Short mmCIF file of C-alpha atoms in Angstrom, two decimals:
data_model
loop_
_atom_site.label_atom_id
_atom_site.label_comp_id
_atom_site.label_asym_id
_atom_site.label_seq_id
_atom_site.Cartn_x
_atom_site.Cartn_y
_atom_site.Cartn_z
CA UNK A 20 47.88 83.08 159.64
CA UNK A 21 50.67 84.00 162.00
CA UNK A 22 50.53 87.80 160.71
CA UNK A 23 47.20 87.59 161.67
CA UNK A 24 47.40 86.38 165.42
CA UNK A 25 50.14 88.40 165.76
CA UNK A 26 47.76 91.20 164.68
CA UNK A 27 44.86 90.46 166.86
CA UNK A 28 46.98 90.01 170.37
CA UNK A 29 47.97 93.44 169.73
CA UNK A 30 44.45 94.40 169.11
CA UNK A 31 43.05 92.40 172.10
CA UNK A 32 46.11 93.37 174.53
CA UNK A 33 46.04 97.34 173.92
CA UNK A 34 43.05 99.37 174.35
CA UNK A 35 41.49 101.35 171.89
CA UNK A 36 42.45 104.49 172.25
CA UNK A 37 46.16 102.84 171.96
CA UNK A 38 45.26 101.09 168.45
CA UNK A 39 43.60 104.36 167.10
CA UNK A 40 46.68 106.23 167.72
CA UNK A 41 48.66 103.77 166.19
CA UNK A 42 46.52 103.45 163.02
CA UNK A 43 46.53 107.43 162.94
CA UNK A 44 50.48 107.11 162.91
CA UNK A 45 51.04 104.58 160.20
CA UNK A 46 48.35 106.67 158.01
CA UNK A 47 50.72 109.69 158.52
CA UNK A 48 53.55 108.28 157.85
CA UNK A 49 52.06 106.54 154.50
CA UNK A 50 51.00 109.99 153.67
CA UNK A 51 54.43 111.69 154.42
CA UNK A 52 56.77 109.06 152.25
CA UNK A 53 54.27 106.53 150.98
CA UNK A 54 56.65 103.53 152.28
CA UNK A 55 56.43 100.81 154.48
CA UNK A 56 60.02 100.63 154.94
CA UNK A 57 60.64 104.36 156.50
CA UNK A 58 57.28 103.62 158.64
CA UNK A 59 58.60 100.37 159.81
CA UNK A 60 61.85 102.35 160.94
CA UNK A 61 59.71 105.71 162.13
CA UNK A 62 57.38 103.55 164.51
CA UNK A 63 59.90 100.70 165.47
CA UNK A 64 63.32 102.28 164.74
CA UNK A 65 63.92 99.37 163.10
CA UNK A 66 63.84 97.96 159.73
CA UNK A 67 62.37 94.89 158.37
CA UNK A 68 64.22 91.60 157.75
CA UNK A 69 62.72 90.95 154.68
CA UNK A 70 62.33 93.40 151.97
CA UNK A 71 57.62 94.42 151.38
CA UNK A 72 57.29 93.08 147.95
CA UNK A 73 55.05 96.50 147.54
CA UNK A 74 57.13 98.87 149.37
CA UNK A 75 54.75 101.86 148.23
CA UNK A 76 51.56 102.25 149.32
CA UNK A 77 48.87 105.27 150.07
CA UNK A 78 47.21 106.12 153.02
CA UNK A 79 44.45 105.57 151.05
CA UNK A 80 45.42 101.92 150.52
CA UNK A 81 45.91 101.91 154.37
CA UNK A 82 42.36 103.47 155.22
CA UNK A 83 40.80 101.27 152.87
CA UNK A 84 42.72 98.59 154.43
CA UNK A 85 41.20 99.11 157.96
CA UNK A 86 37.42 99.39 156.86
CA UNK A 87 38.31 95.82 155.53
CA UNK A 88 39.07 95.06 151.91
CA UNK A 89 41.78 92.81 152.04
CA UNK A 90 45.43 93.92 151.19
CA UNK A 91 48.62 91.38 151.06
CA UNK A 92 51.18 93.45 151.12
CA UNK A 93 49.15 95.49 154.51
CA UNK A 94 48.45 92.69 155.88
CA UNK A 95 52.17 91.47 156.51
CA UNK A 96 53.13 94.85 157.20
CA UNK A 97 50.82 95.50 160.00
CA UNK A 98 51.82 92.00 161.79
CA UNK A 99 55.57 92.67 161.30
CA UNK A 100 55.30 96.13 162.91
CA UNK A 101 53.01 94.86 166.08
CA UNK A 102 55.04 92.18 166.46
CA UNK A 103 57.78 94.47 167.55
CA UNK A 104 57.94 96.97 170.54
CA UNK A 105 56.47 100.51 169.17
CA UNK A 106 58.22 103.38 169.85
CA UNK A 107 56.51 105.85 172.03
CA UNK A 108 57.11 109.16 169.53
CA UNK A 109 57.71 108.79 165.87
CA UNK A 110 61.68 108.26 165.08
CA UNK A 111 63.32 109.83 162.17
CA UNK A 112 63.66 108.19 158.71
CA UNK A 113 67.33 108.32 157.98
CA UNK A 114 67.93 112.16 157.58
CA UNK A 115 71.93 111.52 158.89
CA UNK A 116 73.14 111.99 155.21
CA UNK A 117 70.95 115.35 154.88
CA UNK A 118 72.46 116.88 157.76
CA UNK A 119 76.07 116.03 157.01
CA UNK A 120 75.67 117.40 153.45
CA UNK A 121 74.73 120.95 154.95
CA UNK A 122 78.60 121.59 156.57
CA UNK A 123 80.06 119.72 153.37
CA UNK A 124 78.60 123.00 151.27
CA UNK A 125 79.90 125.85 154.11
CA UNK A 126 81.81 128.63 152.21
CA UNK A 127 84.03 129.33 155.40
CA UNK A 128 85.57 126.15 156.19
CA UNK A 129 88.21 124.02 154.38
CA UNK A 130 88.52 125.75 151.44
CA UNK A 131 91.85 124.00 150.48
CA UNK A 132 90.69 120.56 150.31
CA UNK A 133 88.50 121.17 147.53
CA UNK A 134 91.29 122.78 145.70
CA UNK A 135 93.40 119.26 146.56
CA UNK A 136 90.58 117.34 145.51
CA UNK A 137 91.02 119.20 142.02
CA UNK A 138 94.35 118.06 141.67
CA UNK A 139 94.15 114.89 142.43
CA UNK A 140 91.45 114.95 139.66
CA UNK A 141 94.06 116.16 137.02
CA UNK A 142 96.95 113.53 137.72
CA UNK A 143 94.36 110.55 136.52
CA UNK A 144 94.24 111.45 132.78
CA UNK A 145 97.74 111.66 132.79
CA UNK A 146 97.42 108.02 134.50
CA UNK A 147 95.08 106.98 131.84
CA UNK A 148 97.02 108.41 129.05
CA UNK A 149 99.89 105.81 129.44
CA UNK A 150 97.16 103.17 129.01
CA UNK A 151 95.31 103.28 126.03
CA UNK A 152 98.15 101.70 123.84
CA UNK A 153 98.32 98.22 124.89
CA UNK A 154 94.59 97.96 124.64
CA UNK A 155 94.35 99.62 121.58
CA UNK A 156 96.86 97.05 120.19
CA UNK A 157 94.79 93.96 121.39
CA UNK A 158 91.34 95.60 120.34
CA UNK A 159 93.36 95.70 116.66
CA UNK A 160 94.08 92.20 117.19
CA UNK A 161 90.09 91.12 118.41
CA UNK A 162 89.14 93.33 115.17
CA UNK A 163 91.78 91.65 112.72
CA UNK A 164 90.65 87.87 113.58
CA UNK A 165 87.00 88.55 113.76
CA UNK A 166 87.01 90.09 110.35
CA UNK A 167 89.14 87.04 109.58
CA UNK A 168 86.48 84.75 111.07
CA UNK A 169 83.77 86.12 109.29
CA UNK A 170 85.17 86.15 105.95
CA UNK A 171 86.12 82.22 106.29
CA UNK A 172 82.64 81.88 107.79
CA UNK A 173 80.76 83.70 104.90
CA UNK A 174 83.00 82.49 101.89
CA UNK A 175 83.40 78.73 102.50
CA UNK A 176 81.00 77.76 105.66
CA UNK A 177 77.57 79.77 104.90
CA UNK A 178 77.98 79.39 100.61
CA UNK A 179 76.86 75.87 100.95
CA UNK A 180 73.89 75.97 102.77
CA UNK A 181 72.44 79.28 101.14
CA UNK A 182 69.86 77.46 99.49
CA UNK A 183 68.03 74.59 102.03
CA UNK A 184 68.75 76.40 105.74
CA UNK A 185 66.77 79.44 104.50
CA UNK A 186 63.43 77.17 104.57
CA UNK A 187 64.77 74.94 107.68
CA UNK A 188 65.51 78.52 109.19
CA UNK A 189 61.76 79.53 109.26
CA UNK A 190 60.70 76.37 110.98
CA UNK A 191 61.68 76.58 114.13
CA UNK A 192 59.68 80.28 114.55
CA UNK A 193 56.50 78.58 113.51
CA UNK A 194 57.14 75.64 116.10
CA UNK A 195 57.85 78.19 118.70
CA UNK A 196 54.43 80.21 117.97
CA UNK A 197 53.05 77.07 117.92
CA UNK A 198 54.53 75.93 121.80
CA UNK A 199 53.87 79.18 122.74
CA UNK A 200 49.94 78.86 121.82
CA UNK A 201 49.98 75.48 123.21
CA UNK A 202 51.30 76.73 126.88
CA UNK A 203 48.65 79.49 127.43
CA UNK A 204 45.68 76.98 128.34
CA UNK A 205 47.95 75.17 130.24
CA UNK A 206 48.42 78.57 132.51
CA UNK A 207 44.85 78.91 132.71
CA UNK A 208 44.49 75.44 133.88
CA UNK A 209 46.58 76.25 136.74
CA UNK A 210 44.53 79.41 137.59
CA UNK A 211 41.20 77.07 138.28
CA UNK A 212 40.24 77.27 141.30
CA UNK A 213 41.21 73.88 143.89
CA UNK A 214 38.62 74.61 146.68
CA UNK A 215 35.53 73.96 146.77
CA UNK A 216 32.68 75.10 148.86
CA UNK A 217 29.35 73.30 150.31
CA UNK A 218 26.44 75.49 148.98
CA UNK A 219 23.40 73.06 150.09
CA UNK A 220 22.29 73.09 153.63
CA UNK A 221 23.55 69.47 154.26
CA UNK A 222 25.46 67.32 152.06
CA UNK A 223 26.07 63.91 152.51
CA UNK A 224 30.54 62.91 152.15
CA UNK A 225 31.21 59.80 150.63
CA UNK A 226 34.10 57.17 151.48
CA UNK A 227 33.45 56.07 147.80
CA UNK A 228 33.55 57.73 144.29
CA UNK A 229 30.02 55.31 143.75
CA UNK A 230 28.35 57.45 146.55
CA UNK A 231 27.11 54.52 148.82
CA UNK A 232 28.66 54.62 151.77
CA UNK A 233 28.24 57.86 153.75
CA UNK A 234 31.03 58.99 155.51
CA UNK A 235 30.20 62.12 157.09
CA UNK A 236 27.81 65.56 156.30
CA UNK A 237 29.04 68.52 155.57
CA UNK A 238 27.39 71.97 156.17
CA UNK A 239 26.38 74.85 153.50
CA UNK A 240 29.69 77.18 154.08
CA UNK A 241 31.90 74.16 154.78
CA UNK A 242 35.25 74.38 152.53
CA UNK A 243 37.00 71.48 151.27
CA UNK A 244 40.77 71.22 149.44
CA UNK A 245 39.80 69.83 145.63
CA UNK A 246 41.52 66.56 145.10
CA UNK A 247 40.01 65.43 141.71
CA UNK A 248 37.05 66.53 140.45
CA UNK A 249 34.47 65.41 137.37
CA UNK A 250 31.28 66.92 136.25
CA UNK A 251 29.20 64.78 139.12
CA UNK A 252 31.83 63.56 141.56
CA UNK A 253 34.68 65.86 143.34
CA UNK A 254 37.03 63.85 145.36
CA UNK A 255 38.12 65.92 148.64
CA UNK A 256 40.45 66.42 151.66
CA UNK A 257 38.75 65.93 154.66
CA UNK A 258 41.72 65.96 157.18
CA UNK A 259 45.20 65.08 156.62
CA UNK A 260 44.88 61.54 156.42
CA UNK A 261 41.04 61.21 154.53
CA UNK A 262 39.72 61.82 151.92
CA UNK A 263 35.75 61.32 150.18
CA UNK A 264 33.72 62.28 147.54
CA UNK A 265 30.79 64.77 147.18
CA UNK A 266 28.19 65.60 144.69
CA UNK A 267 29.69 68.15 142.48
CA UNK A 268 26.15 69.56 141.90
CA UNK A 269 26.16 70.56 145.70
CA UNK A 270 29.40 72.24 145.65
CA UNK A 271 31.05 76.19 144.38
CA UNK A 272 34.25 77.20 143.37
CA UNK A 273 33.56 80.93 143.52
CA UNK A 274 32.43 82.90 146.48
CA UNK A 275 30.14 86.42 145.36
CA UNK A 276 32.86 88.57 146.85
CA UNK A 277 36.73 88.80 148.12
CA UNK A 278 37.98 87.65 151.71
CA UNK A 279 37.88 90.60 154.61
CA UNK A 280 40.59 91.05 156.71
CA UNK A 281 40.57 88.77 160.42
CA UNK A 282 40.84 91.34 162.13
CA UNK A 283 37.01 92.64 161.28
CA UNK A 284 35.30 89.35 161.10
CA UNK A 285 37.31 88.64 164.51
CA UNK A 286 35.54 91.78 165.75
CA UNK A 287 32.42 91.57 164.44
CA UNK A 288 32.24 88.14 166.54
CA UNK A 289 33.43 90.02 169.84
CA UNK A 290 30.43 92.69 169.57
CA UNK A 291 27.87 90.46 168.35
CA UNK A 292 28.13 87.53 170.42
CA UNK A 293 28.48 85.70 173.32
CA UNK A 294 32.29 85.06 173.98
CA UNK A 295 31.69 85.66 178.00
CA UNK A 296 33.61 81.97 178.11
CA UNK A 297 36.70 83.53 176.19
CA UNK A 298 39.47 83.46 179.08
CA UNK A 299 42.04 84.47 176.54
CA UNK A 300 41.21 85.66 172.95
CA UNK A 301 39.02 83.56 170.25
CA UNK A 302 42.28 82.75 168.41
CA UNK A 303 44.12 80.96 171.53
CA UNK A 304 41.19 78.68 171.70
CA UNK A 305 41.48 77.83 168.38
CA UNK A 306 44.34 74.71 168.54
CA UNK A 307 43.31 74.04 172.03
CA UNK A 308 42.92 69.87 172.80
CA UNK A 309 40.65 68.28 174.74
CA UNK A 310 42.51 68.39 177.64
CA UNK A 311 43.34 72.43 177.92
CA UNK A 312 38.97 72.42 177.10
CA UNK A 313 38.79 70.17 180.22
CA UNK A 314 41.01 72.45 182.50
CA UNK A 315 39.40 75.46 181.64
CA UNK A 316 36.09 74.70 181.53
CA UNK A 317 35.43 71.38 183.30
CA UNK A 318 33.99 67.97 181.44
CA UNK A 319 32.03 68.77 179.09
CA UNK A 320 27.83 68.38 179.31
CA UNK A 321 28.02 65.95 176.50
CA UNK A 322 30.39 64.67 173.67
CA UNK A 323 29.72 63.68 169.72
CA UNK A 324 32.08 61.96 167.47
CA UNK A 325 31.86 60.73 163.94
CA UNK A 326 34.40 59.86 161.33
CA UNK A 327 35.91 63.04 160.95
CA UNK A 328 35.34 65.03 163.75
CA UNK A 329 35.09 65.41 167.94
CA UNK A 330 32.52 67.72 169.25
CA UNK A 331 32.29 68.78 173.10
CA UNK A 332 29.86 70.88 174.48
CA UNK A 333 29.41 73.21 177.06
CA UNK A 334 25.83 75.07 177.84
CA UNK A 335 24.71 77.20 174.51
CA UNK A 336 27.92 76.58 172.57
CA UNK A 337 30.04 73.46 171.25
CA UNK A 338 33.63 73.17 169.97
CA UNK A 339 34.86 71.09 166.78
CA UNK A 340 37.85 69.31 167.27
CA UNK A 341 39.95 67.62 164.90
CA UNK A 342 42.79 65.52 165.63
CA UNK A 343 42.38 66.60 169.14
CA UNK A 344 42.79 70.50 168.41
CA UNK A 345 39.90 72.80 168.19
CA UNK A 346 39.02 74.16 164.19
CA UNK A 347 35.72 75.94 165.06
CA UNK A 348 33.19 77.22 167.50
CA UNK A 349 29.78 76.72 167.16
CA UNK A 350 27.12 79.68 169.22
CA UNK A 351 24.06 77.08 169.29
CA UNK A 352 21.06 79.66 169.76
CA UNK A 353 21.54 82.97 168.49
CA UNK A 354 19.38 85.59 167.06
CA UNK A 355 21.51 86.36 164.23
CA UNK A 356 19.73 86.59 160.80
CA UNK A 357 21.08 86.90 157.08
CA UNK A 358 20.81 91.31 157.26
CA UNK A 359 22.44 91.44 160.61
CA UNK A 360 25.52 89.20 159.36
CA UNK A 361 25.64 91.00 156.27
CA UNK A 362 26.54 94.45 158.46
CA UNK A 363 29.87 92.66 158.64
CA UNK A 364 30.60 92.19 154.62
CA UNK A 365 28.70 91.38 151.86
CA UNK A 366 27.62 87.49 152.04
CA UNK A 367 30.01 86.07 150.07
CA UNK A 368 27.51 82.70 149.63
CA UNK A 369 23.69 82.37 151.00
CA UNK A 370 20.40 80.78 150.68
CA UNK A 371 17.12 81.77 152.47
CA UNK A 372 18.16 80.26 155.85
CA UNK A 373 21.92 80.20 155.58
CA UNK A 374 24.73 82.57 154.98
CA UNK A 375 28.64 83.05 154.61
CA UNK A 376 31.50 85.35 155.09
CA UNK A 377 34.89 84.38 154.69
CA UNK A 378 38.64 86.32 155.48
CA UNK A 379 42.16 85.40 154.80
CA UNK A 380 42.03 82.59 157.92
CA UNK A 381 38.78 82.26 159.16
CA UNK A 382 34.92 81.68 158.20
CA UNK A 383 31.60 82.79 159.36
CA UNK A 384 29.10 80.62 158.50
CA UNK A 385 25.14 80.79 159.65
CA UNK A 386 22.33 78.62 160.13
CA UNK A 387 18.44 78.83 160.52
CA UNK A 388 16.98 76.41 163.14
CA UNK A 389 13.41 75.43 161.75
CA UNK A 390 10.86 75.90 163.42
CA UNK A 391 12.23 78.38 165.76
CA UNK A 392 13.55 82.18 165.80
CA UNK A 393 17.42 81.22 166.59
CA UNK A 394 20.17 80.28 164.09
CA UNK A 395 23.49 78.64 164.90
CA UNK A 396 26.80 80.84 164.08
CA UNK A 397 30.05 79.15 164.03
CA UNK A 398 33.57 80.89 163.31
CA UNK A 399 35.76 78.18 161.78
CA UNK A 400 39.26 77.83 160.59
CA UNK A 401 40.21 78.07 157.14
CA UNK A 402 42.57 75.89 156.15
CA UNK A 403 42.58 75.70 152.74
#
């Protein structure tokens, strides 16, 4: 996540026109050399500390990349280069060795030295010529007692074992196919996914794998850390320090389709909704306590608390806090509806009344009120 915020102050601290020219620069650089490396050193003049994984990528990649399907390698590159200070015109990428090669080739000047340089390339066979004889004596030697070795080896070492070793030989391979066979489920295993996801409007959260005592409930779109899991019971992180159990039958693994990048679902908030409280940017009040909520914004109208959670709210919107930092914003009355959310990305879960879309650090989760024409929206951190 700290690519990402480092991302998004750059996006919320520039105006557009700045952020358009610098997308327009990084796509022609990516077109010119197709690395991040020379484009980290054309925009910044300097290059990174760590080595991209994927040096090479497309402008392609990068275009695709800004109209939101999610890309690693992009991602770190594009909060690496804000993070640094941009250079105002595009720098070179290292052409120093190009333009000393062009005097190295002139016909008119210092024609002797490559004449020396000639010379100096005839004394070192001569050098090499005094050489050879030692080593040829010790690679007779290495020869003499390996042929030695072998003979020993093959005429009074392997003669006695000709017979049993040949079958004892073969068993090994078939114990290796065997291991080998054996370790490929155990790579699948590992590939199963360990988060779950509440697909239900409300779920009740058990304290106890029996499912009697009900700890807290959980909303469609909430995402919970797997802890142990059965065909009826998953047990599940709730914070650092607690844990319950859920109905398995109530839960996903799999969301419809991938994560989007923060940066649109971050926007996509800004232009749809109310943020007129944001002082700073959406992601500085995410980590806020109590107290920075307080000196901002005054007590709040009215506060909620149950086992998990802390909620404080102020006029038509509330904010989740969990040990005393803020993990999610909640827009109380909104007119938002399943097709309107779905302009952002493809709902990644839904129902009828509810709906989901999820990038690399945050989630977007909806909610019908019955009985009315509002829905509840609330941008939440992932922390999975």
């Amino acid at each position: 996540m700290h690519r990402s915020l480092q991302a998004l102050q750059y996006y919320t601290s520039h105006s557009e026109e700045d952020i358009q020219r610098l997308h327009e620069r990084i796509r022609s650089s990516l077109a010119s050399t197709e690395s991040l490396t020379d484009t980290m050193i054309r925009l910044t003049g300097q290059e990174p500390l760590v080595p991209f994984k994927q040096d090479t990528v497309t402008a392609e990649e990068w275009t695709a990349f800004l109209a939101g399907k999610h890309h690693s390698q992009l991602a770190d590159f594009y909060g690496t280069l804000v993070a640094r200070p941009i250079l105002k015109e595009d720098g070179p990428i290292v052409q120093r060795e190009e333009e000393e090669i062009v005097p190295s080739l002139s016909r008119t000047h210092r024609e002797t030295e490559p004449r020396r340089q000639k010379v100096k390339v005839r004394t070192e066979p001569r050098v090499k010529r005094k050489i050879p004889w030692g080593w040829l004596a010790l690679l007779l030697l290495c020869f003499l007692l390996g042929a030695a070795g072998t003979y020993v080896y093959s005429n009074y070492l392997a003669r006695p074992a000709t017979t049993e070793p040949k079958s004892t030989v073969e068993q090994p391979v078939t114990v290796e196919k065997s291991e080998e066979k054996t370790k490929e489920p155990e790579t699948d295993a590992k590939a199963e996914a360990n988060v779950l996801y509440v697909k239900t409007r409300n779920t009740n959260i058990y304290s106890d794998s029996g499912l009697t005592d009900t700890l807290y409930e959980a909303d469609f779109g909430d995402g919970y850390r797997i802890l142990e899991t059965t065909d009826t019971v998953s047990k599940i992180e709730l914070t650092d320090e607690l844990t319950g159990y859920i109905k398995t039958v109530d839960t996903t693994k799999s969301l419809k389709e991938d994560a989007i990048a923060d940066e649109s679902l971050l926007t996509w908030v800004g232009d749809n909704l109310d943020t007129s409280f944001v002082t700073e940017t959406l992601i500085d009040l995410i980590g806020k306590s109590a107290e920075d909520l307080n000196s901002a914004y005054g007590p709040p109208e009215r506060t909620f608390s149950d086992e998990v959670n802390t909620y404080l709210f102020y006029g038509n919107h509330f904010f989740t806090l969990q040990n005393d930092k803020v993990i999610a914003i909640d827009w109380s009355e909104t007119a938002i509806t399943n097709a309107e959310l779905a302009t952002l990305a493809p709902l990644q879960l839904e129902t009828d009344t509810t709906g989901l879309v999820t990038s690399n650090s945050y989630r977007l989760q909806r909610f019908e009120k019955a009985g009315t024409s509002f829905s509840r929206v609330r941008l939440a951190e992932q922390n999975l």
